[in-house]
C-alpha positions as a printed Julia matrix, in Angstrom:
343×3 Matrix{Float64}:
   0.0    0.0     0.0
   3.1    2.09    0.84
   4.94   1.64   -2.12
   1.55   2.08   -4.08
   0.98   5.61   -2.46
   4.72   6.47   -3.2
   4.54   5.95   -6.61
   1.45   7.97   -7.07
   3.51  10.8    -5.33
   5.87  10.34   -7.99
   4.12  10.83  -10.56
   1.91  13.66   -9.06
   5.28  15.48   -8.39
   6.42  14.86  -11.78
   3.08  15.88  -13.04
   3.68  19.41  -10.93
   1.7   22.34  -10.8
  -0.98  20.8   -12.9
  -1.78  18.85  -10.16
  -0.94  20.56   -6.92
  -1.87  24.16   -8.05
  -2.17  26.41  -10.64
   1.81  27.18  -10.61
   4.23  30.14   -9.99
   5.79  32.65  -12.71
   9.08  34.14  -12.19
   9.21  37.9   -13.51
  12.26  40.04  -14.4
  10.52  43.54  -14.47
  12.16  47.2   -15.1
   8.9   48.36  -13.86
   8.97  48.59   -9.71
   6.84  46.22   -8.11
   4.81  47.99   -6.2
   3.63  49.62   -9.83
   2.69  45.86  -10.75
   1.21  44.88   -8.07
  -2.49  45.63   -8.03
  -2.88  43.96  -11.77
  -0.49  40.9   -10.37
  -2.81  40.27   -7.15
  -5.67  40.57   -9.38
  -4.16  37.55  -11.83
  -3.46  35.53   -8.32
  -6.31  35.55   -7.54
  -8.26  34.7   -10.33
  -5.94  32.15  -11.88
  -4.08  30.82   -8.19
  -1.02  31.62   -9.8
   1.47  32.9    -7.81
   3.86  35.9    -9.21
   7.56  36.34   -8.05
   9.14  39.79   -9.45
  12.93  40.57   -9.16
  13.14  44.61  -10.24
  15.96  45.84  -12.46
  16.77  48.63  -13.33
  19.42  47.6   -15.23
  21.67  44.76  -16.45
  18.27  42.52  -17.05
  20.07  41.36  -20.77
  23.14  40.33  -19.03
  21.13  38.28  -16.23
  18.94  36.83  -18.56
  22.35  35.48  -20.35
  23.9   34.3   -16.87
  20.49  32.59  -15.57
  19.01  31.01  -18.77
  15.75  28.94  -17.33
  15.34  31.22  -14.43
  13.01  33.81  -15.26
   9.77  33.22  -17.43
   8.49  36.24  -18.31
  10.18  39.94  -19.35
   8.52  42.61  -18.43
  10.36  45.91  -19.72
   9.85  49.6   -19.28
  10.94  50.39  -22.64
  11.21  49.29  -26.42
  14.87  49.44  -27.29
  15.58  46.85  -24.01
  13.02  44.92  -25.62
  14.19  45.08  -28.91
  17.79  44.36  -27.81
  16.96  41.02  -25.61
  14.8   39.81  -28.68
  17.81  40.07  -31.13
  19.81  38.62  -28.74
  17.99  35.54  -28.48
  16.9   35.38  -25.38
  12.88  35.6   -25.72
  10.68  32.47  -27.71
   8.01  33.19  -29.51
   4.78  32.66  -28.57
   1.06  32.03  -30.25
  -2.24  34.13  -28.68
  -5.35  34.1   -29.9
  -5.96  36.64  -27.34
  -3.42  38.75  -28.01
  -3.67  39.13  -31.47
  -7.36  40.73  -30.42
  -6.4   42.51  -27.39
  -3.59  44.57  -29.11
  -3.36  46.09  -32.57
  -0.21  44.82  -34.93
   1.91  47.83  -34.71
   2.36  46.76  -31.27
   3.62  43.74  -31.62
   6.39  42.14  -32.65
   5.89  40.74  -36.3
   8.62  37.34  -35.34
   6.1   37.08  -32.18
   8.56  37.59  -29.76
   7.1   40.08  -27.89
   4.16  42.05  -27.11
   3.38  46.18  -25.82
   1.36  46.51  -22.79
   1.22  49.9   -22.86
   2.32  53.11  -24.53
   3.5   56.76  -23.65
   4.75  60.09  -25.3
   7.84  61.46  -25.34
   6.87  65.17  -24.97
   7.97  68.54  -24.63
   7.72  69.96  -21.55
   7.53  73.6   -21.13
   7.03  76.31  -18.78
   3.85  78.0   -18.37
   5.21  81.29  -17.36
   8.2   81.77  -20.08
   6.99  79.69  -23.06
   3.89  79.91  -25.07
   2.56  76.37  -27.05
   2.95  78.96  -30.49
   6.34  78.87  -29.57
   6.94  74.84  -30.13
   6.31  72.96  -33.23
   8.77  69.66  -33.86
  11.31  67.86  -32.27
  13.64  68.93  -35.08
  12.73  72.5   -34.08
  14.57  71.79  -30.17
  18.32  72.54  -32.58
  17.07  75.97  -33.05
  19.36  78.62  -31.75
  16.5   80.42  -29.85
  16.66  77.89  -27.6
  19.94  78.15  -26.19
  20.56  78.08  -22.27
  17.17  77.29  -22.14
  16.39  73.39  -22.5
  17.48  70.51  -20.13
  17.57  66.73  -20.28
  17.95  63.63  -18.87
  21.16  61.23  -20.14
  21.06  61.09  -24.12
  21.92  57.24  -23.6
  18.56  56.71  -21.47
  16.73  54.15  -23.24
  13.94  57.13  -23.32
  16.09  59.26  -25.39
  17.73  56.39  -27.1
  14.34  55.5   -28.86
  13.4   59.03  -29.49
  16.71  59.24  -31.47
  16.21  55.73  -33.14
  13.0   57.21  -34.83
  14.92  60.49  -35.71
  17.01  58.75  -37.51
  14.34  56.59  -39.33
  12.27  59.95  -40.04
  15.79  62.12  -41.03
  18.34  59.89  -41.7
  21.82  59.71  -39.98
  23.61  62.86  -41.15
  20.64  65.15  -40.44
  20.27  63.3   -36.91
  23.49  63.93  -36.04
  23.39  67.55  -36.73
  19.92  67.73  -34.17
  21.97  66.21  -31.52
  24.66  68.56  -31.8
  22.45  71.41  -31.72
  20.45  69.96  -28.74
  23.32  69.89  -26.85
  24.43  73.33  -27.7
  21.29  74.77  -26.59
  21.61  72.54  -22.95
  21.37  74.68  -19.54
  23.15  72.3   -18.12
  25.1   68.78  -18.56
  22.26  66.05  -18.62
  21.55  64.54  -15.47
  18.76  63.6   -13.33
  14.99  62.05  -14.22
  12.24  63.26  -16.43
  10.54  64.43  -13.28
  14.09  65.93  -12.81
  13.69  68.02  -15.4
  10.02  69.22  -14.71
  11.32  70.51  -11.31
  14.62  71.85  -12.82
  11.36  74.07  -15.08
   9.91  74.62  -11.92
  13.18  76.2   -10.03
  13.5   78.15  -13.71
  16.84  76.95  -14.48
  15.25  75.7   -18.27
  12.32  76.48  -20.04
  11.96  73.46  -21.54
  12.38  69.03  -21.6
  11.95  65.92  -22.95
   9.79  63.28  -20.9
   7.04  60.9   -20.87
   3.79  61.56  -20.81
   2.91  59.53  -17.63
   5.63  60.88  -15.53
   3.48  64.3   -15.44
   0.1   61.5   -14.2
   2.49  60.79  -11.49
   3.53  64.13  -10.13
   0.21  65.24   -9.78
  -1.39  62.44   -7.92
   2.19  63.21   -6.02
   0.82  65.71   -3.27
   4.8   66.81   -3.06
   5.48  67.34   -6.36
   2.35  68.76   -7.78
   3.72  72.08   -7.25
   6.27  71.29   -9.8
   3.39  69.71  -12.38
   1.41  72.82  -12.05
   4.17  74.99  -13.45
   4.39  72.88  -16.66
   2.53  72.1   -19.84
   2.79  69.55  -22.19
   3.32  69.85  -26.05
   2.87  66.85  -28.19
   5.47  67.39  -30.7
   5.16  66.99  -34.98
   1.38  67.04  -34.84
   1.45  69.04  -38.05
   3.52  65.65  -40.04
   4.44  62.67  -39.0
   2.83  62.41  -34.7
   4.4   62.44  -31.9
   7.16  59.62  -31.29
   5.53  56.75  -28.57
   6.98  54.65  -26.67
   5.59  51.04  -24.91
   6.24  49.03  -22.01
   6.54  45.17  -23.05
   6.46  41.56  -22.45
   7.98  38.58  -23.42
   8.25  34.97  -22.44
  11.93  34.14  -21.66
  13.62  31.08  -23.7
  13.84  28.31  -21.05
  11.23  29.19  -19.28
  10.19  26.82  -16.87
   6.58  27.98  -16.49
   5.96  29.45  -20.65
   1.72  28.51  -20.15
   1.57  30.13  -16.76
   4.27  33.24  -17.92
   1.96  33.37  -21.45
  -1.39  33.28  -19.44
   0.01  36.4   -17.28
   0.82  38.33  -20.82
  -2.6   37.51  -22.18
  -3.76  39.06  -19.13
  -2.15  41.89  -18.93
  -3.19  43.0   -22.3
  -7.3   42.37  -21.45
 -10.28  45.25  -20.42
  -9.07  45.12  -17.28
  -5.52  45.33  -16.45
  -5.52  47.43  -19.69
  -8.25  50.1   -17.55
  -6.25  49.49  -14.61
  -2.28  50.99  -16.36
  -4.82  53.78  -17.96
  -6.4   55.14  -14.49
  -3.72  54.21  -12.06
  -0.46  54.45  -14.36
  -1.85  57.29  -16.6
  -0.06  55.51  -19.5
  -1.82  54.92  -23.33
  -3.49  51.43  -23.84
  -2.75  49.49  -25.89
  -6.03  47.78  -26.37
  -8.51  49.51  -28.53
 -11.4   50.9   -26.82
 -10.7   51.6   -23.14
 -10.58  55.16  -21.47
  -8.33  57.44  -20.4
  -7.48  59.23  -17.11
  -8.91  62.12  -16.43
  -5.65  63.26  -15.86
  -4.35  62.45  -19.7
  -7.22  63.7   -21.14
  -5.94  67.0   -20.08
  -2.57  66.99  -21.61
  -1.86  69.24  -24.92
  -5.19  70.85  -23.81
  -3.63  74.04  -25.45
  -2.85  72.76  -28.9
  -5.2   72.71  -31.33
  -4.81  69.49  -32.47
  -4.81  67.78  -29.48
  -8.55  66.52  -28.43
  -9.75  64.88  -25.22
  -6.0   63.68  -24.32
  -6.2   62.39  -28.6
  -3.37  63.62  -30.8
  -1.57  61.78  -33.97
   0.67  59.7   -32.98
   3.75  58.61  -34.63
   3.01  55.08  -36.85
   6.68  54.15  -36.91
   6.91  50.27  -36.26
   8.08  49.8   -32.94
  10.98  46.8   -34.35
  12.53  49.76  -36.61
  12.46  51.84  -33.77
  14.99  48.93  -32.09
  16.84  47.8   -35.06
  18.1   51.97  -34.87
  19.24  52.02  -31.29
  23.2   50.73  -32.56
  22.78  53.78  -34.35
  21.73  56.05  -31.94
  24.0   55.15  -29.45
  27.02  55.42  -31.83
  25.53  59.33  -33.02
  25.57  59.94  -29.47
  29.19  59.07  -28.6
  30.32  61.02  -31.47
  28.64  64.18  -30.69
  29.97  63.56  -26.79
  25.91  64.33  -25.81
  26.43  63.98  -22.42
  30.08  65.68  -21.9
């Protein structure tokens, strides 16, 4: 009877968490946890899947290399880190039924290797008091000498600014990208340095005029009772609404090759691209869905409320395919270095 009982044991342990419980998914995520969190405990406790998350802010290429089998799902902040890991070959591709409805192609990877959760803008902002919205235009139009002294930025080699340069130099080719970046830097108040919410409060203090950043940073300051004072002194300017749309951004996932736990990692990823996680980034995250059809935050329908062309938080967006955005980022890096952007 023992030895009968031991044996089913076996097998039930070989079996795993098909048997015992609905399983476990081990997360590498740029994004803090405590961001993920209320969409993860909502997935435990519908599916009884538990979630572990190890944060990085960095390196997360390099571990995935060192640890193959470890992790099972990539969750990035960014496209170029996506776009890099993918080449690399450290993501497999997956099949979804579900996520080929939840989110439209241009967010997703055409090999299948990864998905967008979410999107976000990589905006100007400005000062209320010492700039007017006629004033701005393009991204192109940041080389202008009338801006000199008068802009500041995070790192150029931010993955932020990477992409942003990536689809510069898809839009304007190399030569003409280079030439931006060099008069970028020429107009800089100071060496970049610091966050995008850096640089709103750098506005604030009035030691620039005017930034790069993303569009949910500004979400965040004001539900910030500490920072609002900061937010309240900027605007936001969606740039190139007049060609080509202002250049976006996504958050990502991916299953990780190895992974232990792909149908539990892929059932997390369906998830987090459905009605409700999707609501949940909009109102709590005040970042862009990806899925068709849900609302924004009040907050974001606010932003570019000055522009003309900008409606309910709605503005043209930039159509670029995400996977030329990352095939650029070589590029952008090496532009970068040669204009010495951040010396």
């Amino acid at each position: 009877m023992y030895k009968k009982l031991a044996g089913i044991f076996t097998v039930l342990f070989a079996l795993g968490t098909s048997v015992w419980g609905a399983g476990v998914i081990n997360v590498f995520s740029e994004r803090q946890e405590f961001l993920l969190r209320p969409f993860l405990e909502k997935f435990e406790q519908q599916t009884g899947i538990e979630v572990n998350v190890t944060t990085l802010s960095q390196g997360m290429l390099e571990r995935l290399q060192q640890q193959p089998g470890a992790i099972d799902l990539v969750l990035t902040t960014d496209i170029a880190n996506l776009s890099a890991m993918a080449e690399a070959g450290l993501f497999q591709p997956f099949e979804s039924e579900v996520i080929e409805r939840n989110v439209p192609a241009p967010f997703q990877d055409a090999a299948n290797r990864w998905t967008a959760l979410t999107a976000r803008a990589r905006i100007i902002y400005y000062s209320l008091k010492r700039v007017s919205p006629e004033e701005l235009g393009r991204y192109e139009d940041l080389a202008d000498p009338k801006w000199e002294g008068r802009i500041c930025v995070r790192s150029g080699y931010h993955n932020y600014n990477i992409a942003l340069v990536s689809s510069l130099i898809e839009h304007d080719g190399l030569e003409a990208t280079r030439s931006w970046l060099q008069g970028l830097k020429a107009n800089l108040a100071r060496r970049p340095q610091g966050n995008d919410r850096g640089q709103v409060k750098a506005i604030f203090e009035g030691l620039c005029d005017v930034s790069l950043g993303n569009t949910y940073y500004m979400g965040a300051m004001l539900d910030d009772p500490e920072q609002q004072v900061w937010a309240n002194a900027v605007g936001i300017f969606f740039p190139n609404q007049r060609d080509r749309g202002t250049h976006m951004n996504v958050s990502g996932g991916a299953l990780a090759k190895g992974a232990r736990h792909p149908a539990e990692a892929l059932r997390l990823l369906e998830f987090l691209t459905g009605e409700e996680a999707q609501y949940l980034y909009a109102q709590a995250n005040h970042e862009y869905p990806v899925r068709p059809g849900i609302g924004l935050s009040e907050i974001v329908r606010g932003f570019g409320r000055e522009q003309p062309q900008v409606h309910d938080g709605t503005f043209l967006q930039d159509s670029l395919e995400l996977g030329r955005i990352g095939a650029r980022r070589a590029d952008a890096i090496r532009l970068l270095d040669e204009v010495g952007f951040d010396q």
